[in-house]
Short mmCIF file of C-alpha atoms in Angstrom, two decimals:
data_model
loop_
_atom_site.label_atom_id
_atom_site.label_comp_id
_atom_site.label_asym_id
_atom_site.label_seq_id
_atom_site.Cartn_x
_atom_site.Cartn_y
_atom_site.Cartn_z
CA UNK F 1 -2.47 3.53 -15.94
CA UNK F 2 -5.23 6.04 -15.41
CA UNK F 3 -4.24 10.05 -15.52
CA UNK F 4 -4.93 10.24 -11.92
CA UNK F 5 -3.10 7.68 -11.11
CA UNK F 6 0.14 9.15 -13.16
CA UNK F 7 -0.52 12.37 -11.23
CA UNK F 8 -0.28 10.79 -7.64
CA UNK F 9 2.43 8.60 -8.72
CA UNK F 10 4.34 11.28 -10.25
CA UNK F 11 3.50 13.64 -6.76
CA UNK F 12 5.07 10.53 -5.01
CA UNK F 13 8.54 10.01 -7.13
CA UNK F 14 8.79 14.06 -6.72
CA UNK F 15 8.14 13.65 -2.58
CA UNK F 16 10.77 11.18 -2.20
CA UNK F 17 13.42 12.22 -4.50
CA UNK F 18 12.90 15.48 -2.81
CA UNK F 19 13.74 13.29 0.47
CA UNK F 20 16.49 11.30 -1.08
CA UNK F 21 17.80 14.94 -1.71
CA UNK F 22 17.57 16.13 1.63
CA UNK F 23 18.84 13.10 3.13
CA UNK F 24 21.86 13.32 1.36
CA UNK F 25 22.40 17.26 1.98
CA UNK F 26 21.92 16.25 5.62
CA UNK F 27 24.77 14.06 5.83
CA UNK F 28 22.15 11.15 5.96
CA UNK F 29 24.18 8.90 7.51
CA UNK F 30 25.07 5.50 6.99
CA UNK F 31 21.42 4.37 6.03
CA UNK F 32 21.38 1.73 3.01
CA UNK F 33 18.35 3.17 1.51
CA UNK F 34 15.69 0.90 2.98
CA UNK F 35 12.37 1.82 3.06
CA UNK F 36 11.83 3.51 6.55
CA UNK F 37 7.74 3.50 6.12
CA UNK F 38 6.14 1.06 8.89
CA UNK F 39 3.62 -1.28 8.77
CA UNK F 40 2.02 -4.69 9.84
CA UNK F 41 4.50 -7.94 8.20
CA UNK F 42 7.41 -6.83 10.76
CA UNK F 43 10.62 -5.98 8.73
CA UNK F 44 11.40 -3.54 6.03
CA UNK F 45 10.28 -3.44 2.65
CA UNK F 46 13.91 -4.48 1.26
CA UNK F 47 13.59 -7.25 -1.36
CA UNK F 48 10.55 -9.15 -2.12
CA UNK F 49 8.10 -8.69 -4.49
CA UNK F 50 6.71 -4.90 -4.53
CA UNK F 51 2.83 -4.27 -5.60
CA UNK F 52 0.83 -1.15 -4.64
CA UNK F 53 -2.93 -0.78 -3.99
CA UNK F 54 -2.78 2.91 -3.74
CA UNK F 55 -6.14 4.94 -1.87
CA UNK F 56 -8.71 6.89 -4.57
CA UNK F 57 -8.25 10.45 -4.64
CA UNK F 58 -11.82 10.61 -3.31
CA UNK F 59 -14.29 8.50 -0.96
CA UNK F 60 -13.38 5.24 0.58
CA UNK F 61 -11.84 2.84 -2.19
CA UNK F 62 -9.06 2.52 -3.87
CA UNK F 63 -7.72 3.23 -7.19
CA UNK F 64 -7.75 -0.25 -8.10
CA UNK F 65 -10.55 -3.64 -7.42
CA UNK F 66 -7.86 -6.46 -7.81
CA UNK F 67 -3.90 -6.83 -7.75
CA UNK F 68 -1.80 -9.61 -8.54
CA UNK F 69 1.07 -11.13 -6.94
CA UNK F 70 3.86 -13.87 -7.07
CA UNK F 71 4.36 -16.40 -4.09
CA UNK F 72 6.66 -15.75 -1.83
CA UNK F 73 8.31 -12.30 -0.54
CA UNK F 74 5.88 -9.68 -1.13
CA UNK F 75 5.09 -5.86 0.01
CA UNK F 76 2.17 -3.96 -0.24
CA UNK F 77 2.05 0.02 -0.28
CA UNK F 78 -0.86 1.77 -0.27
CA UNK F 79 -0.29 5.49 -0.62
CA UNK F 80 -2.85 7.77 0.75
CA UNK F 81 -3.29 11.35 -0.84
CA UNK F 82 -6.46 12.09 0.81
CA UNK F 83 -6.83 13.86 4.22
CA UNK F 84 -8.68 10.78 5.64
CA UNK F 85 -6.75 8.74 7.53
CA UNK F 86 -6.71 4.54 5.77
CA UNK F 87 -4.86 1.72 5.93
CA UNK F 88 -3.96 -1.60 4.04
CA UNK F 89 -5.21 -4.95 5.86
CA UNK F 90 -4.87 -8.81 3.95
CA UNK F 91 -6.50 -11.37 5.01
CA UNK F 92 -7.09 -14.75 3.90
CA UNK F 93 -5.46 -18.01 3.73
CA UNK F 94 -4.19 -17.32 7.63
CA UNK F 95 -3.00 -14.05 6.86
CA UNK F 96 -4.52 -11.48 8.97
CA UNK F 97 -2.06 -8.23 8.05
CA UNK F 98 -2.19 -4.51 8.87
CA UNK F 99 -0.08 -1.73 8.07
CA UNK F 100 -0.71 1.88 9.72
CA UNK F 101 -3.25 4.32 9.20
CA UNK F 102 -1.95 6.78 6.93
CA UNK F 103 -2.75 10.69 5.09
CA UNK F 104 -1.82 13.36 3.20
CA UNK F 105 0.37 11.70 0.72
CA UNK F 106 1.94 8.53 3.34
CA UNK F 107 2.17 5.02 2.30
CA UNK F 108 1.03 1.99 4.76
CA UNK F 109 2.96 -1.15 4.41
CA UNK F 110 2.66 -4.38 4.64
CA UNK F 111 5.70 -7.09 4.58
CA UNK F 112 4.86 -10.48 3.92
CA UNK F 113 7.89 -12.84 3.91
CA UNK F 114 6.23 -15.64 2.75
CA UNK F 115 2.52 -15.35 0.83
CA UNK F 116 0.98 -18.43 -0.80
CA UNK F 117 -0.89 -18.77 -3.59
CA UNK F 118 -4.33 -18.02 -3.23
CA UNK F 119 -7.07 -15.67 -2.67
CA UNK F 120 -6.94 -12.60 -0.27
CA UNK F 121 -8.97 -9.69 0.35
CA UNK F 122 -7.16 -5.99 0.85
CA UNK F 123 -9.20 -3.57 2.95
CA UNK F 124 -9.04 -0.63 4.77
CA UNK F 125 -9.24 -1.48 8.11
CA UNK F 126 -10.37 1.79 9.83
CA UNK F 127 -13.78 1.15 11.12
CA UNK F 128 -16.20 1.13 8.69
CA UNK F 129 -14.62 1.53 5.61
CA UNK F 130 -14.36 -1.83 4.52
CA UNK F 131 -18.05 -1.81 4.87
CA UNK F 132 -18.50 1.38 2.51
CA UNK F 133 -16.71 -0.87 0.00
CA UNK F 134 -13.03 0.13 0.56
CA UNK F 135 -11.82 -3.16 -0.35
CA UNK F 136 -10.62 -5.57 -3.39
CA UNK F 137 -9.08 -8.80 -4.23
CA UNK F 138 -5.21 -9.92 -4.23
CA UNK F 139 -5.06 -13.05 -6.43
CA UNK F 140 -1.37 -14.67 -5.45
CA UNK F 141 0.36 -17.43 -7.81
#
């Protein structure tokens, strides 16, 4: 893991244990602790296989080319630190996923309930991003 990477993901587990906090000083309610982020997929982000494609701290890419996955069950997070507004699309193999347009530290999501195995392309789906090369490959198995 890259030192700017640990940064953002340690700015992350600090933003939502500080909201785990709050929720619970708020009398949060009856909630279950599912993930409340929306995205394309439908559904939550409870179960399934979890793999994040966060966005670069700068310019339009993110922090990593390629990703891996298992068959079956998966989510994809992409959290955005930057002020620019981007997204996480998949497409490939029939899939044709987009979770929302997100900044300033939020996380798009998408839920798949049931990827195969094969090869997909991420991107940003904003208009013109994927162009400027904000994009990479998911290899599933």
């Amino acid at each position: 893991m890259t030192y700017q990477r640990s940064i953002i993901r340690g700015r992350w587990i600090a933003g939502a244990a500080v909201m785990a906090l709050l929720a619970g000083a708020c009398g949060g309610g009856g909630s279950s602790g599912g993930d409340t982020s929306s995205g394309g997929g439908g559904g939550g982000a409870s179960g399934g296989q979890v793999v994040e494609i966060d966005v670069a701290s700068g310019g339009f890419a993110y922090a990593e080319t390629t990703a891996t996955a298992t068959a079956g069950h998966v989510v994809i997070k992409s959290m955005n630190p930057q002020g620019t507004g981007h997204d996480i699309s998949l497409k490939g193999n029939g899939i044709d996923e987009h979770g929302d347009v997100v900044q300033d530290g939020g996380v798009s999501t998408i839920d798949i309930s049931d990827l195969k195995a094969g090869t997909y392309t991420f991107y940003c789906s904003v208009p013109g991003h994927e162009a400027a090369g904000m994009k990479g490959t998911l290899t599933v198995s």
